[in-house]
Amino acid sequence: MKTQDVVRILKRHEAEIRARGVRHVAIFGSTARGAARADSDIDLLVSVPPERKFSLIDQASLKELVADFIGREVDLLIEEDLRPRLRAAVERDRVEVF
């Protein structure tokens, strides 16, 4: 799936994603680099307000929601929880969605 297709789908569902407590969404990884294969998952980075408790159940629910929108498996990272080494890797490929 092309980067612009994923961005377009996520933007179309922005209100539903934000309703889950998400402030910002970006993609990274092979899809963001334009190197995704037919079986590639979507790597999603989300930001949530610091006062929002984003539980594992919230994360699983959001992953399922986005996977349904896109028709692909989704890996989800919370931006506020990234450690420096992983943050650097994510930032190399990061494509902002909203």
mmCIF file of C-alpha atoms in Angstrom:
data_model
loop_
_atom_site.group_PDB
_atom_site.id
_atom_site.type_symbol
_atom_site.label_atom_id
_atom_site.label_comp_id
_atom_site.label_asym_id
_atom_site.label_seq_id
_atom_site.Cartn_x
_atom_site.Cartn_y
_atom_site.Cartn_z
ATOM 1 C CA MET A 1 0.000 0.000 0.000
ATOM 2 C CA LYS A 2 1.357 3.408 -0.936
ATOM 3 C CA THR A 3 2.177 6.046 1.647
ATOM 4 C CA GLN A 4 -0.323 8.543 0.259
ATOM 5 C CA ASP A 5 -3.106 5.926 0.334
ATOM 6 C CA VAL A 6 -2.515 5.222 4.025
ATOM 7 C CA VAL A 7 -2.369 8.947 4.829
ATOM 8 C CA ARG A 8 -5.594 9.570 2.899
ATOM 9 C CA ILE A 9 -7.442 6.762 4.722
ATOM 10 C CA LEU A 10 -6.242 7.908 8.139
ATOM 11 C CA LYS A 11 -7.219 11.525 7.422
ATOM 12 C CA ARG A 12 -10.661 10.371 6.305
ATOM 13 C CA HIS A 13 -11.106 8.747 9.733
ATOM 14 C CA GLU A 14 -9.423 11.495 11.765
ATOM 15 C CA ALA A 15 -12.525 12.304 13.838
ATOM 16 C CA GLU A 16 -12.971 8.664 14.856
ATOM 17 C CA ILE A 17 -9.307 8.331 15.795
ATOM 18 C CA ARG A 18 -9.268 11.598 17.744
ATOM 19 C CA ALA A 19 -12.395 10.452 19.597
ATOM 20 C CA ARG A 20 -10.170 7.743 21.126
ATOM 21 C CA GLY A 21 -8.015 10.416 22.790
ATOM 22 C CA VAL A 22 -5.326 10.679 20.104
ATOM 23 C CA ARG A 23 -3.795 14.114 19.382
ATOM 24 C CA HIS A 24 -1.424 13.333 16.514
ATOM 25 C CA VAL A 25 -0.800 10.444 14.137
ATOM 26 C CA ALA A 26 2.231 9.669 11.994
ATOM 27 C CA ILE A 27 3.334 6.626 10.048
ATOM 28 C CA PHE A 28 6.875 5.284 9.905
ATOM 29 C CA GLY A 29 8.686 2.205 8.689
ATOM 30 C CA SER A 30 8.441 0.613 5.265
ATOM 31 C CA THR A 31 5.128 2.251 4.362
ATOM 32 C CA ALA A 32 6.471 5.724 5.165
ATOM 33 C CA ARG A 33 9.625 4.991 3.138
ATOM 34 C CA GLY A 34 7.593 3.784 0.156
ATOM 35 C CA ALA A 35 9.123 0.317 0.502
ATOM 36 C CA ALA A 36 6.096 -1.627 1.768
ATOM 37 C CA ARG A 37 5.340 -5.048 0.305
ATOM 38 C CA ALA A 38 1.891 -6.535 -0.200
ATOM 39 C CA ASP A 39 2.149 -8.257 3.189
ATOM 40 C CA SER A 40 3.652 -5.317 5.121
ATOM 41 C CA ASP A 41 1.946 -4.037 8.224
ATOM 42 C CA ILE A 42 1.402 -0.351 8.964
ATOM 43 C CA ASP A 43 3.630 1.206 11.629
ATOM 44 C CA LEU A 44 1.641 3.876 13.418
ATOM 45 C CA LEU A 45 2.906 6.446 15.905
ATOM 46 C CA VAL A 46 0.307 8.227 18.009
ATOM 47 C CA SER A 47 0.540 11.008 20.541
ATOM 48 C CA VAL A 48 -1.869 11.284 23.452
ATOM 49 C CA PRO A 49 -2.218 14.074 26.026
ATOM 50 C CA PRO A 50 -0.137 13.447 29.165
ATOM 51 C CA GLU A 51 -3.247 13.495 31.348
ATOM 52 C CA ARG A 52 -4.873 10.775 29.201
ATOM 53 C CA LYS A 53 -4.352 7.250 30.509
ATOM 54 C CA PHE A 54 -3.965 5.234 27.299
ATOM 55 C CA SER A 55 -4.248 1.650 28.524
ATOM 56 C CA LEU A 56 -3.296 -1.544 26.720
ATOM 57 C CA ILE A 57 -6.991 -2.040 26.020
ATOM 58 C CA ASP A 58 -7.139 1.442 24.461
ATOM 59 C CA GLN A 59 -4.102 0.601 22.344
ATOM 60 C CA ALA A 60 -5.524 -2.736 21.192
ATOM 61 C CA SER A 61 -8.841 -1.111 20.370
ATOM 62 C CA LEU A 62 -7.156 1.626 18.323
ATOM 63 C CA LYS A 63 -4.998 -0.920 16.481
ATOM 64 C CA GLU A 64 -8.100 -2.911 15.556
ATOM 65 C CA LEU A 65 -9.983 0.208 14.463
ATOM 66 C CA VAL A 66 -7.164 1.406 12.209
ATOM 67 C CA ALA A 67 -6.572 -2.103 10.836
ATOM 68 C CA ASP A 68 -10.245 -2.225 9.854
ATOM 69 C CA PHE A 69 -9.937 1.142 8.070
ATOM 70 C CA ILE A 70 -6.777 0.202 6.193
ATOM 71 C CA GLY A 71 -7.228 -3.532 5.717
ATOM 72 C CA ARG A 72 -3.748 -4.305 7.077
ATOM 73 C CA GLU A 73 -2.219 -5.309 10.390
ATOM 74 C CA VAL A 74 -1.096 -2.333 12.471
ATOM 75 C CA ASP A 75 1.836 -1.938 14.851
ATOM 76 C CA LEU A 76 1.241 0.919 17.272
ATOM 77 C CA LEU A 77 3.711 2.986 19.269
ATOM 78 C CA ILE A 78 2.901 5.764 21.716
ATOM 79 C CA GLU A 79 5.169 8.737 21.054
ATOM 80 C CA GLU A 80 5.377 9.765 24.692
ATOM 81 C CA ASP A 81 6.692 6.295 25.615
ATOM 82 C CA LEU A 82 9.513 6.115 23.045
ATOM 83 C CA ARG A 83 13.045 5.634 24.315
ATOM 84 C CA PRO A 84 15.782 7.694 22.625
ATOM 85 C CA ARG A 85 17.200 4.932 20.406
ATOM 86 C CA LEU A 86 13.787 3.893 19.086
ATOM 87 C CA ARG A 87 12.728 7.544 18.728
ATOM 88 C CA ALA A 88 15.713 8.172 16.444
ATOM 89 C CA ALA A 89 14.758 5.229 14.218
ATOM 90 C CA VAL A 90 11.117 6.339 14.041
ATOM 91 C CA GLU A 91 12.037 9.962 13.284
ATOM 92 C CA ARG A 92 14.109 8.937 10.239
ATOM 93 C CA ASP A 93 11.000 7.680 8.413
ATOM 94 C CA ARG A 94 8.229 9.689 10.064
ATOM 95 C CA VAL A 95 5.409 10.980 7.848
ATOM 96 C CA GLU A 96 2.893 13.207 9.630
ATOM 97 C CA VAL A 97 -0.776 12.416 9.071
ATOM 98 C CA PHE A 98 -2.491 14.863 11.435
#
